[in-house]
Amino acid sequence: MSSSRRKSPEQLRSHRWYGAKDLRSFGHRSRTMQMGYTAADYGGKPVIAIINTWSDINPCHTHFKQRVEEVKRGIWQAGGFPIEMPAMTLSEPFQKPTTMLYRNLLAMEAEELLRSYPADGCVLMGGCDKTTPGLVMGALMMDLPTLFLPAGPMLRGDWNGTVLGSGSDTWKYWAELRAGTITEADWHGIESGIARSPGHCMTMGTASTMTSAVEVLGLSLPGSASIPAADSRHAQMASDTGRRIVEMVWDDLKPSDVLTAASFDNAVTVVLALSGSTNALVHLIAMARRAGVDLDLGRFDELARRTPVLANVRPAGKYLMEDFFYAGGLRALMRQLGDLLDTSQRTAAGITLEEAIASARVFNDDVIRSRDTALVACDSLAVLRGNLAPSGAVIKPSAADPSLLVHCGPAVVFENYADLAARIDLPDLEVSRDSVIVLKNAGPRGAPGMPEWGQLPIPKKLLEQGVRDMVRISDARMSGTSYGACVLHVAPESYVGGPLALVQDGDLIELDVPRRKLNLLVSDDVLAKRRAAWREPVAHFDRGFGWLYDRHVTQADQGCDFDFMERQTARSRPKDPQIY
Ligand code: FES
């Protein structure tokens, strides 16, 4: 046990459940004994809640049944008492209409699990896209010692010797199938080989982006986010996590001791250097607001102007997360960033970021580039504004055809996703390669849940002409594994009457990424008339969680959190329950 211990057993939060001499604690002790434990197991020990998002319906977390045993082993070894607590999983491939609808529900569940049970600290087990921000957002509000255990990426996909990447190759080969350049048999071969091991998506999608961001923030063990799920070092990291969280409880090292404006700047910088998912904007803003740190879209744009892309990982680059790990992983990439990071920040490991990355090395300088050989010198992400997006919109220029970054073309408008699906491939659709495809009602309230529809499909007749990228605009998000000249997160969204709601077929839209502009070239008079005629759509929900979500979700530029959950008042800890 650490000699620097700051807490005594009597000061543990769980002491109020287990240590008091009263009738209620008799119940707690006797019911713990009912489960086969004795006082030697739990007496005077930190109780570690392991919030596990394992589920039969989440393919990215299949190994969590085994990993949780490894976390428990570490906790036992370090003198803690592990309690596994299942929490709702957010399974990206299966949950409809979108996992984003439920991120805040997971955050509420994680917070209330920690509040209502005798947890002294917690290990959060997540990785599949929204599980990471959901778990962290919840834990930040309780501010108990916290370690996030990332699921780790799956191994490279394989199809007859061709390396396949999650998401990216799905879109790519789906377009080829629609264009008639691959067969149905090819397509089925891709289907069986693209996801062939436990772990989350292995391109630089939302999962790897967010697990990396959480490591940079100092909430995971250094080096943990890059380890492939199937690698035995992932299991070793799990038991290390169990051992470390017990020490963190004794040392009372909490997220509020680690998270600062500078640590969020570091996380944003690394996300940019990874050419990470645009979803990170929404999640990091939500996490920062819960941590009491001001972070807005403007800061992402400022940092993007100076941050090079160093990770040569799909979809922006060539390799996959397995290659990134072998090349040195996230710690090596952070070393390459040098003075772009504030490495004086603390981490949950009890050391600074500088100490955490000191021994890191790059083993393949094509996968992890230096600042001199960067994949993209800067501006891998841009925040756009204009009369079409007064509160901002986002584009990932590094994933787009460069010829489209300054573009003006006529709108082809779809009122919602059903309209898009019904008409996009019609032979008589009036569209050319210069058109700007617009999708409305795909935002936080409109879809609902702001699904990853933002990589709008290219019309089939243009695909057959060889067109592979066009300017596309929506208030949706886009999978981090997607690519294209897609303007996303338009705020305010069309469903609440944002200017996107007023766009009509044939309107000229001007995109100018270098100048950060997105404008609808329609006169103010015409727009005023259209606004007067606009009517608020019928609400999606009249009861239940959807009703709560619809009334309280914030817009994309504010993180899509619930307005009643996001801010801590003066970083005060929510009150613990009374134990009667
Ligand atoms: Fe789980 Fe991509 S489906 S991370």
Coordinates of N, CA and C and ligand atoms in Angstrom, one line a residue, residues 58-61 90-93 127-129 154 166 199-201 206-207 481, ligand 1:
N58 N -23.1 -6.0 -28.2 CA -22.0 -5.1 -28.6 C -20.7 -5.8 -29.0
P59 N -20.5 -5.9 -30.3 CA -19.4 -6.7 -30.8 C -18.0 -6.1 -30.4
C60 N -18.0 -4.8 -30.1 CA -16.7 -4.2 -29.8 C -16.3 -4.5 -28.4
H61 N -17.2 -5.0 -27.6 CA -16.9 -5.2 -26.2 C -17.0 -6.7 -25.8
L90 N -23.9 0.9 -25.5 CA -24.3 1.7 -26.7 C -23.6 1.1 -27.9
S91 N -24.3 0.2 -28.5 CA -23.7 -0.6 -29.6 C -23.9 0.1 -30.9
E92 N -22.8 0.6 -31.4 CA -22.9 1.5 -32.6 C -23.6 0.8 -33.8
P93 N -23.3 -0.5 -34.1 CA -23.9 -1.0 -35.3 C -25.4 -1.4 -35.1
G127 N -15.5 2.0 -25.0 CA -14.7 2.1 -26.1 C -15.5 2.3 -27.4
C128 N -16.6 1.5 -27.5 CA -17.4 1.7 -28.7 C -18.1 3.1 -28.7
D129 N -17.6 3.9 -29.6 CA -18.0 5.3 -29.8 C -18.6 6.0 -28.6
M154 N -9.9 -3.4 -32.8 CA -9.8 -4.8 -33.3 C -8.6 -4.9 -34.3
S166 N -12.4 -0.6 -40.8 CA -13.8 -0.4 -40.4 C -14.4 0.8 -41.1
G199 N -12.9 -6.0 -30.1 CA -12.4 -4.6 -30.2 C -13.2 -3.7 -31.0
H200 N -13.0 -2.4 -30.8 CA -13.7 -1.4 -31.5 C -13.1 -1.2 -32.9
C201 N -13.8 -0.3 -33.7 CA -13.3 0.0 -35.0 C -11.8 0.3 -35.0
T206 N -14.5 7.3 -34.3 CA -14.9 8.0 -33.1 C -14.3 7.2 -31.9
A207 N -14.3 5.9 -32.0 CA -13.8 5.1 -30.9 C -12.3 5.3 -30.5
T481 N -15.1 7.2 -39.5 CA -14.5 6.4 -40.5 C -14.9 6.8 -41.9
Ligands
FES1 FE1 -18.1 -0.1 -32.0 FE2 -17.2 1.2 -34.4 S1 -18.9 -0.2 -34.0 S2 -16.5 1.4 -32.4

